[in-house]
Amino acid sequence: MKKDVVTIGDAMITFDPSHHGPMRYASTFERKAGGAEFNFAIGCARLGLQTAWISRLGNDEFGKYIRNFARGEGIDVSGVQLLDHYSTSINFKEIREDGSGKTFYYRHHSPTEALTETTLDELTLRNCKLLHITGVFAAINPDKNIPLLKRAATIAKDNGAMITFDPNIRLKLWSSEEAKRGLTELLPYVDVLLTGEDEAELLFDVHDLSQIAQACQKYDISTIAIKKGENGASAIRNGELVHSSAIPPKKVVDTVGAGDGFDAGFAYGLLNGWTLERTLKFSNAIGSLVVSVYGDNEGLPELGEVLTKLGERDFIER
Ligand SMILES: Nc1ncnc2c1ncn2[C@@H]1O[C@H](COP(=O)(O)OP(=O)(O)O)[C@@H](O)[C@H]1O
Ligand SMILES: O=C(O)C(=O)C[C@H](O)[C@H](O)COP(=O)(O)O
């Protein structure tokens, strides 16, 4: 049976500080896990989608923890290998009082460097309904990973999958010029673009959604969604433009991971053939749930929790 979604990318041990303020003064941290594609996979699995994640981790305690975590979420990790002579990547976070923050990566020589076109899990890619790719994996080693993502997208697309793409531009990993050049190379493979406003501006030099849609016409991108943080999200498909306001969280404590959660919700809407309006509202609800919980993926909801957030299912406390 085909998997609903497959994604490819790095995951990291993420250290969340016990206190707010500059990271240099943080002396105690909580060990968690993060990574854009990893978060997306968790988000999809919690919604009930059959999900596979392709990656490489170090054959170390952190790599084993991350793989066990993903496995525990019900993600197919048969495409995740633990490699000797590599260390699992690490990320330290700084979190401010308002939930915003910074990340400090220690991910040079990521184990995903060992993932090559010849070691790609072609069988998994041939048997999925949706392949999600992002600019984080592209940025880790652009000369290798961009051709690898093109190859993965080609295999998935040739076998009927749709390709969703989040530019997820991380300027700590590459320059804006490199990001623009590299990510533009991926656009011809993309069916659905899920982007932030600033990322769209960097890629297309325009910020209005209709203008972005015009710029995307030559790539045959059918659907574009723009994530706007506390201002919700807008999307366009076949000339239909929809905006959906953000759903206020109880309290914003940690904004990292909201975009990946939104992407998982959008994938769910696409796979279920939902309207753009329903898909946006659902994805916004997930983003709102993510920002109200500490950690990059702890706030990613199960389906029922999203329906409760949307007021479509009763909340039962006990
Ligand atoms: N402060 C917030 N309040 C309510 N919803 C939010 C908030 N921040 C993010 N979201 C939701 O999560 C989605 C993705 O967040 P955003 O910050 O735009 O993405 P990214 O994490 O990629 O930067 C938004 O479109 C919105 O629906
Ligand atoms: O992989 C990286 O580069 C990270 O920084 C790890 C984070 O877990 C995600 O990237 C969160 O991504 P957003 O959902 O866009 O906030």
mmCIF file of N, CA and C in Angstrom, residues 60-123:
data_model
loop_
_atom_site.group_PDB
_atom_site.id
_atom_site.type_symbol
_atom_site.label_atom_id
_atom_site.label_comp_id
_atom_site.label_asym_id
_atom_site.label_seq_id
_atom_site.Cartn_x
_atom_site.Cartn_y
_atom_site.Cartn_z
ATOM 1 N N ASP A 60 25.019 6.885 17.412
ATOM 2 C CA ASP A 60 25.372 7.300 18.769
ATOM 3 C C ASP A 60 24.092 7.365 19.600
ATOM 4 N N GLU A 61 24.248 7.729 20.865
ATOM 5 C CA GLU A 61 23.078 7.745 21.765
ATOM 6 C C GLU A 61 22.005 8.713 21.245
ATOM 7 N N PHE A 62 22.426 9.873 20.724
ATOM 8 C CA PHE A 62 21.452 10.857 20.239
ATOM 9 C C PHE A 62 20.715 10.349 18.993
ATOM 10 N N GLY A 63 21.477 9.685 18.110
ATOM 11 C CA GLY A 63 20.849 9.148 16.905
ATOM 12 C C GLY A 63 19.814 8.086 17.263
ATOM 13 N N LYS A 64 20.187 7.251 18.253
ATOM 14 C CA LYS A 64 19.249 6.186 18.663
ATOM 15 C C LYS A 64 18.005 6.799 19.294
ATOM 16 N N TYR A 65 18.204 7.854 20.075
ATOM 17 C CA TYR A 65 17.057 8.518 20.711
ATOM 18 C C TYR A 65 16.102 9.075 19.639
ATOM 19 N N ILE A 66 16.671 9.752 18.637
ATOM 20 C CA ILE A 66 15.816 10.374 17.606
ATOM 21 C C ILE A 66 15.081 9.298 16.809
ATOM 22 N N ARG A 67 15.807 8.234 16.437
ATOM 23 C CA ARG A 67 15.129 7.193 15.655
ATOM 24 C C ARG A 67 14.025 6.529 16.484
ATOM 25 N N ASN A 68 14.295 6.288 17.771
ATOM 26 C CA ASN A 68 13.263 5.687 18.625
ATOM 27 C C ASN A 68 12.064 6.608 18.772
ATOM 28 N N PHE A 69 12.339 7.890 18.895
ATOM 29 C CA PHE A 69 11.276 8.885 19.026
ATOM 30 C C PHE A 69 10.378 8.824 17.780
ATOM 31 N N ALA A 70 11.013 8.871 16.612
ATOM 32 C CA ALA A 70 10.230 8.846 15.363
ATOM 33 C C ALA A 70 9.437 7.545 15.257
ATOM 34 N N ARG A 71 10.098 6.454 15.613
ATOM 35 C CA ARG A 71 9.430 5.150 15.543
ATOM 36 C C ARG A 71 8.227 5.133 16.494
ATOM 37 N N GLY A 72 8.417 5.705 17.656
ATOM 38 C CA GLY A 72 7.327 5.763 18.645
ATOM 39 C C GLY A 72 6.147 6.585 18.168
ATOM 40 N N GLU A 73 6.402 7.509 17.271
ATOM 41 C CA GLU A 73 5.313 8.319 16.711
ATOM 42 C C GLU A 73 4.595 7.559 15.596
ATOM 43 N N GLY A 74 5.097 6.379 15.269
ATOM 44 C CA GLY A 74 4.457 5.581 14.219
ATOM 45 C C GLY A 74 4.990 5.889 12.830
ATOM 46 N N ILE A 75 6.126 6.590 12.779
ATOM 47 C CA ILE A 75 6.741 6.917 11.484
ATOM 48 C C ILE A 75 7.536 5.708 10.992
ATOM 49 N N ASP A 76 7.453 5.421 9.705
ATOM 50 C CA ASP A 76 8.252 4.349 9.109
ATOM 51 C C ASP A 76 9.703 4.851 9.020
ATOM 52 N N VAL A 77 10.583 4.246 9.803
ATOM 53 C CA VAL A 77 11.985 4.687 9.827
ATOM 54 C C VAL A 77 12.898 3.680 9.110
ATOM 55 N N SER A 78 12.314 2.874 8.234
ATOM 56 C CA SER A 78 13.170 1.906 7.531
ATOM 57 C C SER A 78 14.168 2.628 6.619
ATOM 58 N N GLY A 79 13.894 3.881 6.290
ATOM 59 C CA GLY A 79 14.819 4.665 5.473
ATOM 60 C C GLY A 79 15.748 5.541 6.312
ATOM 61 N N VAL A 80 15.818 5.268 7.616
ATOM 62 C CA VAL A 80 16.721 6.037 8.502
ATOM 63 C C VAL A 80 17.843 5.101 8.942
ATOM 64 N N GLN A 81 19.073 5.428 8.572
ATOM 65 C CA GLN A 81 20.198 4.572 8.975
ATOM 66 C C GLN A 81 21.090 5.305 9.964
ATOM 67 N N LEU A 82 21.614 4.564 10.929
ATOM 68 C CA LEU A 82 22.554 5.116 11.918
ATOM 69 C C LEU A 82 23.967 4.791 11.453
ATOM 70 N N LEU A 83 24.789 5.816 11.281
ATOM 71 C CA LEU A 83 26.094 5.612 10.651
ATOM 72 C C LEU A 83 27.253 5.789 11.628
ATOM 73 N N ASP A 84 28.200 4.845 11.561
ATOM 74 C CA ASP A 84 29.441 5.003 12.327
ATOM 75 C C ASP A 84 30.214 6.192 11.747
ATOM 76 N N HIS A 85 31.084 6.755 12.532
ATOM 77 C CA HIS A 85 31.974 7.854 12.114
ATOM 78 C C HIS A 85 31.231 9.148 11.804
ATOM 79 N N TYR A 86 29.993 9.259 12.182
ATOM 80 C CA TYR A 86 29.254 10.530 12.097
ATOM 81 C C TYR A 86 28.668 10.820 13.464
ATOM 82 N N SER A 87 28.521 12.115 13.793
ATOM 83 C CA SER A 87 27.835 12.502 15.029
ATOM 84 C C SER A 87 26.485 13.079 14.669
ATOM 85 N N THR A 88 25.472 12.731 15.436
ATOM 86 C CA THR A 88 24.140 13.298 15.231
ATOM 87 C C THR A 88 24.211 14.819 15.432
ATOM 88 N N SER A 89 23.517 15.560 14.589
ATOM 89 C CA SER A 89 23.554 17.031 14.653
ATOM 90 C C SER A 89 22.891 17.542 15.935
ATOM 91 N N ILE A 90 23.321 18.751 16.317
ATOM 92 C CA ILE A 90 22.834 19.366 17.565
ATOM 93 C C ILE A 90 22.409 20.804 17.296
ATOM 94 N N ASN A 91 21.428 21.260 18.044
ATOM 95 C CA ASN A 91 20.912 22.615 17.907
ATOM 96 C C ASN A 91 20.598 23.137 19.305
ATOM 97 N N PHE A 92 21.118 24.321 19.633
ATOM 98 C CA PHE A 92 20.762 24.950 20.910
ATOM 99 C C PHE A 92 19.800 26.097 20.610
ATOM 100 N N LYS A 93 18.775 26.233 21.427
ATOM 101 C CA LYS A 93 17.804 27.309 21.198
ATOM 102 C C LYS A 93 17.910 28.387 22.264
ATOM 103 N N GLU A 94 17.600 29.603 21.830
ATOM 104 C CA GLU A 94 17.421 30.714 22.771
ATOM 105 C C GLU A 94 15.946 31.080 22.655
ATOM 106 N N ILE A 95 15.237 31.163 23.768
ATOM 107 C CA ILE A 95 13.810 31.480 23.691
ATOM 108 C C ILE A 95 13.535 32.734 24.520
ATOM 109 N N ARG A 96 12.922 33.730 23.874
ATOM 110 C CA ARG A 96 12.605 34.969 24.591
ATOM 111 C C ARG A 96 11.225 34.868 25.239
ATOM 112 N N GLU A 97 10.922 35.866 26.091
ATOM 113 C CA GLU A 97 9.647 35.874 26.836
ATOM 114 C C GLU A 97 8.434 35.771 25.910
ATOM 115 N N ASP A 98 8.550 36.346 24.699
ATOM 116 C CA ASP A 98 7.389 36.358 23.793
ATOM 117 C C ASP A 98 7.325 35.108 22.915
ATOM 118 N N GLY A 99 8.194 34.138 23.167
ATOM 119 C CA GLY A 99 8.146 32.882 22.418
ATOM 120 C C GLY A 99 9.035 32.879 21.186
ATOM 121 N N SER A 100 9.549 34.057 20.789
ATOM 122 C CA SER A 100 10.450 34.106 19.635
ATOM 123 C C SER A 100 11.852 33.695 20.099
ATOM 124 N N GLY A 101 12.775 33.556 19.176
ATOM 125 C CA GLY A 101 14.101 33.151 19.618
ATOM 126 C C GLY A 101 15.109 33.008 18.512
ATOM 127 N N LYS A 102 16.175 32.311 18.823
ATOM 128 C CA LYS A 102 17.258 32.065 17.854
ATOM 129 C C LYS A 102 17.654 30.601 17.974
ATOM 130 N N THR A 103 18.287 30.099 16.919
ATOM 131 C CA THR A 103 18.827 28.749 17.031
ATOM 132 C C THR A 103 20.318 28.787 16.702
ATOM 133 N N PHE A 104 21.065 27.934 17.377
ATOM 134 C CA PHE A 104 22.520 27.850 17.165
ATOM 135 C C PHE A 104 22.839 26.415 16.778
ATOM 136 N N TYR A 105 23.185 26.250 15.511
ATOM 137 C CA TYR A 105 23.389 24.897 14.980
ATOM 138 C C TYR A 105 24.804 24.379 15.194
ATOM 139 N N TYR A 106 24.882 23.105 15.470
ATOM 140 C CA TYR A 106 26.160 22.375 15.397
ATOM 141 C C TYR A 106 25.868 21.185 14.494
ATOM 142 N N ARG A 107 25.807 21.475 13.203
ATOM 143 C CA ARG A 107 25.369 20.438 12.266
ATOM 144 C C ARG A 107 26.277 20.331 11.048
ATOM 145 N N HIS A 108 27.534 20.835 11.218
ATOM 146 C CA HIS A 108 28.469 20.640 10.109
ATOM 147 C C HIS A 108 28.825 19.156 10.061
ATOM 148 N N HIS A 109 29.001 18.652 8.878
ATOM 149 C CA HIS A 109 29.188 17.215 8.686
ATOM 150 C C HIS A 109 27.992 16.446 9.238
ATOM 151 N N SER A 110 26.828 16.901 8.860
ATOM 152 C CA SER A 110 25.612 16.176 9.237
ATOM 153 C C SER A 110 25.689 14.756 8.674
ATOM 154 N N PRO A 111 25.186 13.779 9.419
ATOM 155 C CA PRO A 111 25.180 12.396 8.887
ATOM 156 C C PRO A 111 24.432 12.296 7.555
ATOM 157 N N THR A 112 23.539 13.239 7.270
ATOM 158 C CA THR A 112 22.814 13.177 5.995
ATOM 159 C C THR A 112 23.750 13.417 4.802
ATOM 160 N N GLU A 113 25.009 13.830 5.105
ATOM 161 C CA GLU A 113 25.979 13.954 4.004
ATOM 162 C C GLU A 113 26.195 12.616 3.312
ATOM 163 N N ALA A 114 25.957 11.548 4.067
ATOM 164 C CA ALA A 114 26.166 10.208 3.493
ATOM 165 C C ALA A 114 24.997 9.751 2.628
ATOM 166 N N LEU A 115 23.932 10.539 2.617
ATOM 167 C CA LEU A 115 22.765 10.167 1.802
ATOM 168 C C LEU A 115 23.017 10.637 0.377
ATOM 169 N N THR A 116 23.137 9.679 -0.535
ATOM 170 C CA THR A 116 23.451 10.038 -1.914
ATOM 171 C C THR A 116 22.356 9.515 -2.842
ATOM 172 N N GLU A 117 22.428 9.921 -4.102
ATOM 173 C CA GLU A 117 21.418 9.467 -5.068
ATOM 174 C C GLU A 117 21.382 7.938 -5.141
ATOM 175 N N THR A 118 22.560 7.309 -5.017
ATOM 176 C CA THR A 118 22.569 5.843 -5.126
ATOM 177 C C THR A 118 22.021 5.168 -3.871
ATOM 178 N N THR A 119 22.043 5.899 -2.723
ATOM 179 C CA THR A 119 21.514 5.265 -1.502
ATOM 180 C C THR A 119 20.080 5.723 -1.201
ATOM 181 N N LEU A 120 19.490 6.497 -2.095
ATOM 182 C CA LEU A 120 18.101 6.950 -1.894
ATOM 183 C C LEU A 120 17.166 5.749 -1.839
ATOM 184 N N ASP A 121 16.170 5.831 -0.985
ATOM 185 C CA ASP A 121 15.218 4.738 -0.840
ATOM 186 C C ASP A 121 14.157 4.851 -1.946
ATOM 187 N N GLU A 122 14.519 4.329 -3.135
ATOM 188 C CA GLU A 122 13.658 4.524 -4.312
ATOM 189 C C GLU A 122 12.296 3.861 -4.152
ATOM 190 N N LEU A 123 12.274 2.711 -3.485
ATOM 191 C CA LEU A 123 11.014 1.983 -3.342
ATOM 192 C C LEU A 123 9.997 2.830 -2.559
#
